[in-house]
Structures are given as C-alpha cells and as structure tokens.
CSV table of C-alpha atoms in Angstrom, one decimal:
chain,number,residue,atom,x,y,z
A,1,MET,CA,-0.1,-0.3,0.0
A,2,ASP,CA,1.2,3.4,-0.6
A,3,ALA,CA,1.2,6.7,1.0
A,4,GLU,CA,-2.2,7.9,0.4
A,5,VAL,CA,-3.8,4.6,1.5
A,6,ILE,CA,-1.9,4.6,5.0
A,7,ALA,CA,-3.0,8.4,5.0
A,8,ALA,CA,-6.9,8.0,4.3
A,9,GLY,CA,-6.6,4.8,7.0
A,10,ILE,CA,-5.4,7.2,9.8
A,11,LEU,CA,-7.9,10.1,8.8
A,12,ARG,CA,-10.9,8.0,8.4
A,13,GLU,CA,-12.1,8.0,12.1
A,14,VAL,CA,-11.3,11.3,12.2
A,15,LEU,CA,-13.1,12.2,9.1
A,16,GLU,CA,-16.0,10.2,10.6
A,17,VAL,CA,-16.2,12.2,13.8
A,18,GLY,CA,-16.1,15.7,12.2
A,19,ALA,CA,-12.9,16.9,13.5
A,20,VAL,CA,-11.9,17.3,10.2
A,21,SER,CA,-13.3,17.8,6.4
A,22,ILE,CA,-13.0,16.3,2.8
A,23,PHE,CA,-11.8,19.4,1.8
A,24,GLN,CA,-9.6,19.9,4.4
A,25,VAL,CA,-7.4,16.6,3.4
A,26,ARG,CA,-7.6,17.9,-0.5
A,27,ASP,CA,-5.8,21.0,0.8
A,28,ARG,CA,-3.7,20.4,3.4
A,29,ILE,CA,-2.5,16.4,2.4
A,30,SER,CA,-3.8,15.4,-1.2
A,31,ALA,CA,-6.8,15.2,-3.8
A,32,GLY,CA,-5.6,11.6,-4.0
A,33,THR,CA,-6.0,11.0,-0.4
A,34,ALA,CA,-9.0,12.9,-0.2
A,35,HIS,CA,-10.5,10.7,-3.1
A,36,LEU,CA,-9.6,7.6,-1.3
A,37,LEU,CA,-11.4,8.6,2.1
A,38,HIS,CA,-14.7,9.7,-0.3
A,39,GLU,CA,-14.4,6.0,-2.0
A,40,SER,CA,-13.9,4.2,1.3
A,41,LEU,CA,-17.0,5.6,3.2
A,42,ARG,CA,-18.8,4.9,0.1
A,43,VAL,CA,-17.5,0.9,0.6
A,44,LYS,CA,-18.5,1.4,4.1
A,45,ASN,CA,-21.9,2.1,3.5
A,46,ILE,CA,-21.9,-0.6,0.9
A,47,SER,CA,-24.9,-2.6,2.8
A,48,SER,CA,-27.1,0.1,3.2
A,49,LYS,CA,-27.8,-0.5,-1.0
A,50,VAL,CA,-29.9,-3.3,-0.1
A,51,GLU,CA,-33.0,-3.7,2.6
A,52,ASP,CA,-32.6,-7.4,3.3
A,53,LEU,CA,-29.0,-8.9,3.1
A,54,ASP,CA,-29.4,-12.1,1.6
A,55,ASP,CA,-27.3,-14.2,-0.7
A,56,GLU,CA,-28.6,-12.8,-3.6
A,57,SER,CA,-27.9,-9.4,-2.6
A,58,ALA,CA,-25.0,-9.8,-0.8
A,59,VAL,CA,-23.3,-11.7,-4.3
A,60,ALA,CA,-24.8,-8.0,-6.4
A,61,LEU,CA,-22.5,-5.7,-3.7
A,62,ARG,CA,-19.8,-7.9,-4.0
A,63,LYS,CA,-19.6,-7.5,-7.6
A,64,PHE,CA,-20.4,-3.6,-7.4
A,65,CYS,CA,-17.5,-2.9,-5.1
A,66,LEU,CA,-14.7,-5.0,-7.5
A,67,THR,CA,-16.4,-3.2,-10.1
A,68,TYR,CA,-16.9,0.9,-9.7
A,69,TYR,CA,-14.6,1.2,-6.1
A,70,ASP,CA,-10.9,1.8,-6.0
A,71,ILE,CA,-9.2,-1.1,-5.5
A,72,ARG,CA,-7.3,0.2,-2.6
A,73,ALA,CA,-10.4,2.0,-1.1
A,74,VAL,CA,-11.7,-1.7,-0.7
A,75,ILE,CA,-8.7,-3.1,1.2
A,76,LEU,CA,-8.4,0.0,3.2
A,77,ASP,CA,-12.0,-0.8,4.6
A,78,LEU,CA,-11.2,-4.4,5.2
A,79,ALA,CA,-8.5,-3.3,7.1
A,80,LEU,CA,-10.7,-1.1,9.0
A,81,LYS,CA,-13.6,-3.9,9.2
A,82,LEU,CA,-11.0,-6.3,10.7
A,83,ASP,CA,-9.6,-4.0,13.2
A,84,MET,CA,-13.4,-3.3,14.2
A,85,MET,CA,-14.4,-7.1,14.7
A,86,ARG,CA,-11.4,-7.4,16.7
A,87,HIS,CA,-13.1,-4.8,19.0
A,88,LEU,CA,-16.7,-6.2,19.0
A,89,ASP,CA,-17.4,-7.3,22.4
A,90,TYR,CA,-18.2,-4.1,23.9
A,91,LEU,CA,-21.8,-4.3,21.4
A,92,PRO,CA,-24.7,-5.6,22.2
A,93,ARG,CA,-24.9,-9.4,21.1
A,94,TYR,CA,-27.8,-8.8,18.5
A,95,GLN,CA,-25.2,-6.0,17.0
A,96,GLN,CA,-22.5,-8.3,17.1
A,97,GLN,CA,-24.3,-10.8,15.0
A,98,MET,CA,-25.7,-8.0,12.4
A,99,ILE,CA,-22.3,-6.5,11.8
A,100,SER,CA,-20.7,-10.4,11.9
A,101,LEU,CA,-23.2,-11.5,9.2
A,102,GLU,CA,-22.4,-8.4,7.1
A,103,VAL,CA,-19.0,-9.1,7.2
A,104,MET,CA,-19.5,-13.4,6.5
A,105,LYS,CA,-21.6,-12.5,3.6
A,106,ILE,CA,-19.4,-9.2,1.7
A,107,HIS,CA,-16.3,-8.5,3.8
A,108,ALA,CA,-14.5,-12.0,4.2
A,109,PRO,CA,-15.5,-12.9,0.7
A,110,LEU,CA,-14.4,-9.7,-0.9
A,111,ALA,CA,-10.9,-10.1,0.7
A,112,HIS,CA,-10.6,-13.6,-0.8
A,113,ALA,CA,-11.4,-11.6,-3.8
A,114,VAL,CA,-8.8,-9.2,-4.1
A,115,GLY,CA,-6.2,-12.0,-2.9
A,116,THR,CA,-5.9,-10.6,0.6
A,117,ASN,CA,-6.2,-14.4,2.1
A,118,PHE,CA,-4.9,-13.3,5.8
A,119,LEU,CA,-7.5,-11.0,6.2
A,120,SER,CA,-10.1,-13.2,4.7
A,121,LEU,CA,-9.6,-16.2,6.9
A,122,GLU,CA,-9.3,-13.7,10.3
A,123,LEU,CA,-12.6,-12.2,8.9
A,124,GLU,CA,-14.5,-15.4,8.9
A,125,ASP,CA,-13.0,-16.7,12.2
A,126,LEU,CA,-13.9,-13.7,13.8
A,127,SER,CA,-17.6,-13.4,12.4
A,128,PHE,CA,-17.6,-17.6,13.2
A,129,ARG,CA,-17.2,-16.7,16.7
A,130,TYR,CA,-20.1,-14.2,17.0
A,131,LEU,CA,-22.0,-15.9,14.9
A,132,PHE,CA,-22.0,-19.4,16.2
A,133,PRO,CA,-20.4,-19.3,19.7
A,134,TYR,CA,-21.5,-22.5,20.8
A,135,SER,CA,-20.3,-24.3,17.5
A,136,TYR,CA,-16.9,-22.1,17.6
A,137,LEU,CA,-16.2,-23.0,21.2
A,138,TYR,CA,-16.6,-27.0,20.3
A,139,LEU,CA,-14.3,-26.8,17.4
A,140,ASP,CA,-11.4,-24.6,19.5
A,141,THR,CA,-11.6,-27.0,22.7
A,142,TRP,CA,-10.7,-29.8,20.2
A,143,LEU,CA,-8.2,-28.0,18.4
A,144,GLN,CA,-6.3,-27.0,21.8
A,145,SER,CA,-7.1,-30.3,23.0
A,146,HIS,CA,-4.1,-31.4,21.0
A,147,GLU,CA,-1.9,-28.7,22.5
A,148,THR,CA,0.5,-29.6,25.3
A,149,GLY,CA,2.7,-27.1,27.6
A,150,SER,CA,2.7,-23.3,26.9
A,151,LYS,CA,4.4,-23.5,23.0
A,152,PRO,CA,2.0,-23.9,20.9
A,153,LEU,CA,2.4,-27.2,18.5
A,154,ILE,CA,2.8,-25.4,15.2
A,155,ASP,CA,6.0,-23.6,16.5
A,156,ILE,CA,7.6,-26.3,18.1
A,157,TYR,CA,7.4,-28.5,14.6
A,158,ARG,CA,8.5,-25.2,12.8
A,159,GLU,CA,11.9,-24.5,15.3
A,160,HIS,CA,12.3,-28.2,14.5
A,161,LEU,CA,12.0,-28.7,11.2
A,162,LEU,CA,14.0,-25.3,10.5
A,163,GLU,CA,17.1,-26.4,12.8
A,164,SER,CA,17.4,-29.9,10.6
A,165,LEU,CA,17.2,-28.2,7.3
A,166,LYS,CA,19.8,-25.7,8.0
A,167,THR,CA,22.1,-28.4,9.6
A,168,ASP,CA,21.6,-30.3,6.3
A,169,SER,CA,25.2,-30.2,4.3
A,170,LEU,CA,23.8,-31.1,1.1
A,171,LEU,CA,20.6,-28.7,1.4
A,172,ALA,CA,23.8,-25.7,2.2
A,173,GLU,CA,25.1,-26.4,-1.3
A,174,MET,CA,22.4,-25.6,-2.9
A,175,VAL,CA,20.5,-22.5,-1.1
A,176,ASP,CA,21.6,-19.2,0.5
A,177,ASP,CA,18.4,-19.0,3.0
A,178,VAL,CA,15.6,-21.2,4.1
A,179,LEU,CA,12.0,-19.4,5.7
A,180,VAL,CA,10.1,-22.1,7.7
A,181,LYS,CA,6.5,-20.6,8.3
A,182,GLY,CA,3.7,-22.2,10.1
A,183,ARG,CA,-0.1,-21.7,10.5
A,184,HIS,CA,-3.1,-23.1,12.1
A,185,LYS,CA,-6.2,-24.4,10.1
A,186,SER,CA,-9.0,-21.7,10.5
A,187,ARG,CA,-11.4,-22.6,12.6
A,188,TYR,CA,-14.2,-21.8,9.8
A,189,SER,CA,-12.5,-23.6,7.5
A,190,THR,CA,-12.1,-26.7,9.8
A,191,MET,CA,-16.0,-26.3,10.6
A,192,LYS,CA,-17.0,-26.6,7.1
A,193,LYS,CA,-15.0,-29.7,6.0
A,194,LEU,CA,-16.3,-31.5,9.0
A,195,LEU,CA,-20.2,-30.2,8.2
A,196,ARG,CA,-19.8,-29.8,4.6
A,197,ASP,CA,-17.8,-31.9,3.3
A,198,GLY,CA,-18.7,-34.9,5.8
A,199,ARG,CA,-15.1,-35.7,6.7
A,200,LYS,CA,-13.4,-37.2,9.6
A,201,PRO,CA,-11.4,-35.5,12.1
A,202,GLU,CA,-8.8,-37.5,11.1
A,203,GLU,CA,-9.4,-36.5,7.3
A,204,VAL,CA,-9.2,-32.7,8.0
A,205,ASN,CA,-5.1,-33.2,6.9
A,206,ASP,CA,-3.9,-29.6,7.1
A,207,VAL,CA,-5.2,-28.4,10.8
A,208,LEU,CA,-1.6,-27.9,11.2
A,209,GLY,CA,0.4,-26.3,8.0
A,210,LEU,CA,4.1,-25.3,7.6
A,211,ARG,CA,5.6,-23.7,4.5
A,212,VAL,CA,9.1,-24.3,3.6
A,213,ILE,CA,10.5,-20.8,1.1
A,214,LEU,CA,14.2,-21.9,-0.4
A,215,LYS,CA,16.1,-19.1,-1.7
A,216,PRO,CA,18.5,-20.9,-4.3
A,217,ARG,CA,22.3,-19.7,-4.7
A,218,SER,CA,22.7,-17.7,-7.7
A,219,GLY,CA,24.4,-19.3,-10.5
A,220,VAL,CA,23.8,-20.5,-14.2
A,221,ASP,CA,20.3,-22.3,-13.5
A,222,MET,CA,19.0,-20.9,-10.2
A,223,SER,CA,15.4,-22.8,-11.6
A,224,ASP,CA,17.2,-26.6,-11.3
A,225,VAL,CA,19.1,-26.1,-8.1
A,226,GLY,CA,15.8,-24.7,-6.7
A,227,GLU,CA,13.9,-27.6,-7.9
A,228,ARG,CA,16.8,-30.0,-6.4
A,229,ALA,CA,16.6,-28.0,-3.0
A,230,CYS,CA,13.0,-29.0,-2.7
A,231,TYR,CA,12.9,-32.3,-3.7
A,232,ARG,CA,16.2,-32.4,-1.1
A,233,THR,CA,13.8,-30.6,1.5
A,234,ARG,CA,11.1,-33.3,1.2
A,235,GLU,CA,13.9,-35.9,1.8
A,236,ILE,CA,14.8,-34.4,5.2
A,237,ILE,CA,11.0,-34.2,6.3
A,238,GLN,CA,10.4,-37.6,5.5
A,239,SER,CA,13.3,-38.8,7.7
A,240,LEU,CA,11.6,-36.7,10.8
A,241,TRP,CA,8.1,-37.7,10.1
A,242,LYS,CA,5.9,-40.3,9.0
A,243,GLU,CA,5.0,-39.1,5.1
A,244,MET,CA,1.0,-40.0,3.8
A,245,PRO,CA,2.0,-41.3,0.3
A,246,HIS,CA,-1.5,-41.1,-1.1
A,247,ARG,CA,-1.7,-37.0,0.0
A,248,THR,CA,1.8,-36.4,-1.8
A,249,LYS,CA,1.2,-34.0,-4.5
A,250,ASP,CA,4.0,-32.8,-6.6
A,251,TYR,CA,3.2,-29.8,-8.6
A,252,ILE,CA,6.9,-28.9,-9.8
A,253,ALA,CA,7.0,-32.0,-11.9
A,254,LYS,CA,3.2,-31.1,-13.1
A,255,PRO,CA,2.5,-27.7,-12.6
A,256,LYS,CA,-1.2,-26.6,-12.3
A,257,ALA,CA,-2.7,-24.8,-15.2
A,258,ASN,CA,-2.2,-21.2,-13.9
A,259,GLY,CA,1.5,-21.8,-13.4
A,260,TYR,CA,1.4,-22.6,-9.7
A,261,ARG,CA,4.3,-24.9,-8.1
A,262,SER,CA,5.1,-26.8,-5.0
A,263,LEU,CA,5.2,-29.9,-3.7
A,264,HIS,CA,3.0,-30.9,-0.9
A,265,MET,CA,3.1,-33.6,1.4
A,266,THR,CA,1.2,-34.4,4.7
A,267,VAL,CA,2.6,-36.0,7.4
A,268,ASP,CA,1.9,-37.7,10.9
A,269,VAL,CA,3.2,-36.4,13.8
A,270,SER,CA,1.6,-38.5,16.3
A,271,GLU,CA,3.9,-40.0,19.6
A,272,SER,CA,3.5,-43.1,20.7
A,273,CYS,CA,1.7,-42.2,23.7
A,274,ARG,CA,-0.7,-39.0,21.8
A,275,THR,CA,-2.3,-38.8,18.5
A,276,ARG,CA,-1.9,-35.4,16.8
A,277,PRO,CA,-3.7,-34.1,13.8
A,278,LEU,CA,-2.1,-34.7,10.4
A,279,MET,CA,0.1,-31.9,9.3
A,280,GLU,CA,0.3,-30.2,6.0
A,281,ILE,CA,4.0,-29.5,4.5
A,282,GLN,CA,4.4,-27.3,1.3
A,283,ILE,CA,7.8,-26.6,-0.4
A,284,ARG,CA,8.5,-24.2,-3.1
A,285,THR,CA,11.4,-21.5,-4.0
A,286,THR,CA,11.0,-17.7,-3.5
A,287,GLU,CA,10.1,-17.2,-7.1
A,288,MET,CA,7.5,-20.2,-6.7
A,289,ASP,CA,6.1,-18.6,-3.6
A,290,LYS,CA,5.9,-14.8,-5.7
A,291,LEU,CA,3.6,-16.6,-8.1
A,292,ALA,CA,1.5,-18.8,-5.6
A,293,VAL,CA,1.1,-15.3,-2.9
A,294,GLY,CA,0.4,-12.9,-5.9
A,295,GLY,CA,-1.1,-14.5,-8.7
A,296,THR,CA,-2.1,-13.2,-11.9
A,297,ALA,CA,-4.0,-10.2,-10.3
A,298,SER,CA,-1.5,-9.3,-7.9
A,299,HIS,CA,-0.3,-6.1,-10.1
A,300,SER,CA,-4.2,-4.5,-9.2
A,301,LEU,CA,-3.6,-4.7,-5.5
A,302,TYR,CA,-0.3,-1.7,-5.2
A,303,LYS,CA,-2.0,1.1,-6.9
A,304,GLY,CA,-5.7,1.9,-8.2
A,305,GLY,CA,-4.6,4.2,-11.2
A,306,LEU,CA,-4.5,2.0,-14.3
A,307,THR,CA,-3.7,3.9,-17.2
A,308,ASP,CA,-3.8,1.0,-19.7
A,309,PRO,CA,-7.8,0.2,-21.0
A,310,GLU,CA,-6.9,-3.2,-21.6
A,311,GLU,CA,-4.9,-4.1,-18.6
A,312,ALA,CA,-7.6,-2.6,-16.7
A,313,ARG,CA,-10.2,-4.5,-18.2
A,314,ARG,CA,-7.9,-7.9,-17.8
A,315,LEU,CA,-8.0,-7.3,-14.1
A,316,LYS,CA,-11.2,-6.5,-13.8
A,317,ALA,CA,-12.2,-9.9,-15.7
A,318,ILE,CA,-10.1,-11.6,-13.0
A,319,MET,CA,-11.6,-9.9,-9.9
A,320,MET,CA,-14.9,-10.6,-11.3
A,321,ALA,CA,-13.9,-14.3,-11.9
A,322,ALA,CA,-12.6,-14.2,-7.7
A,323,ALA,CA,-15.8,-12.7,-6.8
A,324,GLU,CA,-18.0,-15.9,-8.6
A,325,PHE,CA,-15.2,-18.2,-6.8
A,326,ALA,CA,-15.3,-16.3,-3.5
A,327,GLU,CA,-19.3,-16.9,-3.6
A,328,LEU,CA,-18.6,-20.8,-3.6
A,329,ARG,CA,-17.5,-20.5,-0.2
A,330,LEU,CA,-20.4,-19.4,1.1
A,331,ASN,CA,-22.9,-22.0,-0.3
A,332,ASP,CA,-23.7,-23.6,3.4
A,333,PHE,CA,-24.3,-20.3,5.3
A,334,PRO,CA,-27.8,-19.9,6.2
A,335,SER,CA,-30.2,-17.5,4.3
A,336,THR,CA,-33.1,-15.8,5.4
A,337,ASN,CA,-34.3,-16.1,1.7
A,338,HIS,CA,-37.2,-18.8,2.3
A,339,LYS,CA,-40.2,-19.3,0.8
A,340,GLY,CA,-41.7,-20.2,3.9
A,341,ILE,CA,-41.6,-16.7,5.6
A,342,GLU,CA,-45.2,-15.6,6.9
A,343,ILE,CA,-46.1,-12.6,5.4
A,344,ASP,CA,-50.0,-12.4,6.5
A,345,HIS,CA,-48.4,-12.9,10.2
A,346,ARG,CA,-46.0,-9.9,10.1
A,347,ASN,CA,-48.8,-7.9,9.0
A,348,ARG,CA,-51.1,-9.0,11.9
A,349,VAL,CA,-48.4,-8.1,14.4
A,350,PHE,CA,-48.0,-4.6,12.8
A,351,CYS,CA,-51.7,-3.9,12.9
A,352,LEU,CA,-51.7,-5.0,16.7
A,353,LEU,CA,-49.3,-2.9,17.2
A,354,ASP,CA,-50.5,0.1,14.9
A,355,LYS,CA,-53.7,0.8,17.3
A,356,ASN,CA,-55.2,3.7,15.7
A,357,GLY,CA,-55.0,2.1,12.3
A,358,ASP,CA,-53.2,5.2,10.3
A,359,GLY,CA,-50.4,2.8,9.0
A,360,ARG,CA,-47.7,4.3,11.6
A,361,ILE,CA,-46.8,3.0,14.9
A,362,SER,CA,-46.3,6.1,16.8
A,363,ILE,CA,-44.0,6.1,20.3
A,364,GLU,CA,-47.1,5.7,22.9
A,365,GLU,CA,-48.7,3.0,20.6
A,366,LEU,CA,-45.4,1.4,21.4
A,367,MET,CA,-45.0,2.6,25.1
A,368,GLU,CA,-48.7,1.7,25.5
A,369,VAL,CA,-48.2,-2.1,24.1
A,370,MET,CA,-44.7,-2.7,26.2
A,371,GLU,CA,-46.5,-1.8,29.4
A,372,GLU,CA,-48.6,-4.5,28.9
A,373,LEU,CA,-46.0,-6.9,28.4
A,374,GLY,CA,-44.8,-5.2,31.9
A,375,ALA,CA,-41.6,-3.2,30.3
A,376,PRO,CA,-40.5,0.2,31.5
A,377,GLY,CA,-41.3,3.0,28.9
A,378,GLU,CA,-37.2,3.4,28.3
A,379,ASP,CA,-37.3,0.2,26.6
A,380,ALA,CA,-40.2,1.5,23.9
A,381,CYS,CA,-37.6,4.6,23.4
A,382,GLU,CA,-34.9,2.2,22.9
A,383,MET,CA,-36.5,0.1,20.5
A,384,MET,CA,-38.0,3.1,18.5
A,385,GLN,CA,-34.6,4.2,18.2
A,386,LEU,CA,-33.2,0.9,16.7
A,387,LEU,CA,-36.1,0.7,14.5
A,388,ASP,CA,-36.9,4.1,13.2
A,389,SER,CA,-34.2,4.3,10.1
A,390,ASN,CA,-35.8,7.5,9.0
A,391,SER,CA,-35.5,9.3,12.4
A,392,ASP,CA,-39.1,10.5,11.8
A,393,GLY,CA,-40.2,9.0,15.3
A,394,SER,CA,-42.5,6.8,14.3
A,395,LEU,CA,-42.5,3.3,12.5
A,396,SER,CA,-43.3,2.4,9.2
A,397,SER,CA,-44.8,-0.6,8.1
A,398,ASP,CA,-41.8,-1.4,5.9
A,399,GLU,CA,-39.7,-0.4,9.1
A,400,PHE,CA,-41.0,-2.7,11.3
A,401,ASP,CA,-41.5,-5.9,8.3
A,402,LEU,CA,-37.5,-5.3,8.5
A,403,PHE,CA,-37.1,-5.5,11.9
A,404,GLN,CA,-39.0,-8.9,11.6
A,405,LYS,CA,-36.5,-10.3,8.9
A,406,GLN,CA,-33.7,-9.2,11.3
A,407,VAL,CA,-35.4,-10.9,14.1
A,408,GLU,CA,-35.8,-14.0,12.1
A,409,ARG,CA,-32.1,-14.0,10.6
A,410,MET,CA,-30.8,-13.7,14.8
A,411,ARG,CA,-33.6,-17.3,15.4
A,412,ASN,CA,-31.8,-19.0,12.1
A,413,LEU,CA,-28.5,-18.4,13.5
A,414,GLU,CA,-29.5,-19.5,16.9
A,415,ASP,CA,-30.8,-22.7,15.4
A,416,LYS,CA,-28.0,-22.9,13.3
A,417,ASP,CA,-25.4,-23.0,16.3
A,418,ASP,CA,-27.4,-25.6,18.1
A,419,GLU,CA,-27.5,-28.0,14.7
A,420,TYR,CA,-23.8,-27.4,14.3
A,421,LYS,CA,-22.9,-28.0,18.1
A,422,ILE,CA,-24.7,-31.0,17.9
A,423,LYS,CA,-22.9,-32.6,14.5
A,424,LEU,CA,-19.5,-31.4,15.9
A,425,ASN,CA,-20.6,-33.2,19.2
A,426,GLU,CA,-21.2,-36.3,17.1
A,427,LYS,CA,-18.1,-36.1,14.9
A,428,LEU,CA,-15.6,-35.2,17.3
A,429,GLN,CA,-16.8,-37.3,20.5
A,430,MET,CA,-16.3,-34.7,22.8
A,431,ALA,CA,-18.2,-34.3,26.2
A,432,ASP,CA,-20.7,-31.1,26.9
A,433,TYR,CA,-19.0,-28.2,27.7
A,434,SER,CA,-21.3,-26.6,28.9
A,435,GLY,CA,-19.3,-24.8,31.9
A,436,LEU,CA,-17.0,-23.4,29.2
A,437,ILE,CA,-19.8,-22.0,27.1
A,438,GLN,CA,-20.9,-20.7,30.0
A,439,VAL,CA,-18.1,-18.9,30.9
A,440,TYR,CA,-17.3,-17.8,27.3
A,441,ASN,CA,-20.5,-16.4,27.1
C-alpha cells in the first residue's frame, strides 16, 4: 500500500467524527488521499444499498465493489473492518450478530477475491465466533486439546524442521537461505470440512500447516538448483516424520494450469502416547512463492490508477471471476431468503401494534404495548431509536417488516448454532462443555 492509503487509513475515523473535512484533507494533504477517503466511506456504507442482506444481494454488492470502487479503498475498508471485528465485545449481542453476518457475507469473501487471504481467514473466524459461539467453542476446544505445554505445537514443529534443514550439508550447498512459516487451519474452514464435506476429524489433513521457502544459490541455472533443493527438503522431512504417500502432490513436476508450482506433502506427527492432527507441508522456492501468493492479479493491489485500458479490463475480469469463486465458499451459510416466510403473520402483528390504524406505529402506541407486557417505557424509546431508520419518530410497515426479518435471521443463526453444535459433538465425540460455554458467553 502507498502513502495515500496509509494516510486515508489514519484519517478516516477522524473524518467520520467531524474533526476534519474532506476539503481540508484535499487542501492540506492531497487530492488522492481525499478521493480514497471518499471511496472508502462509500465502500463502508455498501450494505445500506439493500434492505435485506440475503445471499443474492450479497453477491451483487461484492461485484459492485470490485467493479466501481478503487481497489485500494476496498482493501482499506477491509483492514478497518478487521480492526472493528477484533474489538466487537463491547457491543450488544444482536449488534455483534448483525455486523458479523454482514462481514461473513460481504467482506470476508471480498477480501478473498482481492487476494488478501490473511484478511479473509481472520474475518471468517471472527464472524464465526460471534455468529455461532457454541459451535466455535466446541471446535476451538477440540483443536486446543492437541496442544501440550505453553508453547504452540506449530511453533515446536516449525523450529524443529528449520533446525534440521539448516544443518543439512547437501541442502546448504544449494540454497542461501531457508524460511519456514507455520499456520493453523482457520476455525471456520475446519468446520466446513467437518460438516459440509462430511470428513472425519482424522481426514482434515491441514489443521496444522508449514510452508518451506527456499532461496536458491545464485548461479547459471537457479531454477534447476531450486527444484533439487525442494526435493532434498522433502527427503529431510521424510526422515523426521511419517509421510502419508497418498496425500503427496508434486506440482513442480506437473504444474497447475495457472502456473502454480510447489511440493505438497502430509505427515503424521503423532507420538507413541499421543495422537496429533495430520500436518500439511508445502515446499517451494522464492520465485514459486511469489507466483503462488501474488498470482496473476497481484498488480491490481499496489495501485488503483491503471492507465492501460486493456490491462484494466483484464484485471477487472480477473476480479469478477474471483468474486464468483468466493461465492462458492458460502454455499452452506444460512440464508433468510426462505419461501415459507409468513407475510400475513407479520402484517397481523403490525396491525396489533398500530392501535389507531393510521399505518404507522407511534412512540405512544409502542410504549402502551410495552407497558402491557410489563416492560418500562425506556425500553420502548430504545426500541424506537433502533428501528426508526428515517428518524421521523414512528415506525412504518416497511421498517417493522425489516425488523422482523432481522429477528428471524437471528433466530436462524441460533438454530444453526445448536445444529452445528450437535453435529460437531457427534464428529469429535466430545463431552458437553457447558461450563466452558457459560464462561465464554
């Protein structure tokens, strides 16, 4: 990201609270920064373009963002959205769910579409935690049950492998440097593999993951040296852990159609007295890693101003295709677009609250009903403030209908959480961690 993006990121909250105007930013910093701030605010408010965030409207909003907005503004908004999700605990439960649902349906797949996978994975996990807290806790407890001591397993295996690679004399002759990165499988991705794909826990072979990146020695044929270094690394790993041969994939000898090259292998790191999840290891050179991480669309991420029309059209086509692919990641996510919604029931409820029959629910009517239910008048004022989207002091049938849809969505999420909890319990054969869940809540 360039200086304009960094400046816009620092200034957006200042702009939102009214401490500075967009014109002051333009005059004192740059027109480019002011433009980015304006674009990022448009991206932030993208969900307001639709009344009900069902699957179809979420797809349309993602495509709209990728088509009409500066890509830097999209990434800036994603980074700010991640910061907000990391500090969501102070909000009421219903707001946590509403924000998390929007992030799961729009922002997480959008982050995946623009190539910021690390943003996408964390946004998915944070949304998963707030939308399905029981299921999240079950899965997290299962994953944590494999840990021993204060040091994470992935760090132990990463350091062990790095030391073995750096002390190998044959590998040292072929490479200048070795880097080993470790990562845990995201909670949301693991849940999808267990529930949607129907896998058994032992069949989720990438709960733990290492990536080895080798920098070949400078010379006449760095490509050949790099390939030989990758295969030597695989031999070293085979001496450390038991390889699962049927899960080994050689994308160096047979690259993917998009040019992706890497060695993939899965190893069993279980010890004699303790079973561990299988660990996936990827082995590649620095050049292979650049292609795998950046890909063909990487040029669109460093700058929003493209001057070549053909290049702009090509990158736009790539982004649109990525958005379509990202949509597939959410096929199993609960939607509110059900045919069985009882519209008549909603209308009857509205009519019961609209005591004078003028087609609107006033604050007095709402307070009267709330008092009949035994609730204080302050609750009616708070509810009116929450539901009155146009701030005219009353509720129209459309505003009330939107509220009922939101309530139904929250009920669907709660039902799904219970359903996922039962399925995960069957899969993972865990006891009921009700005490832990209570503390977590």
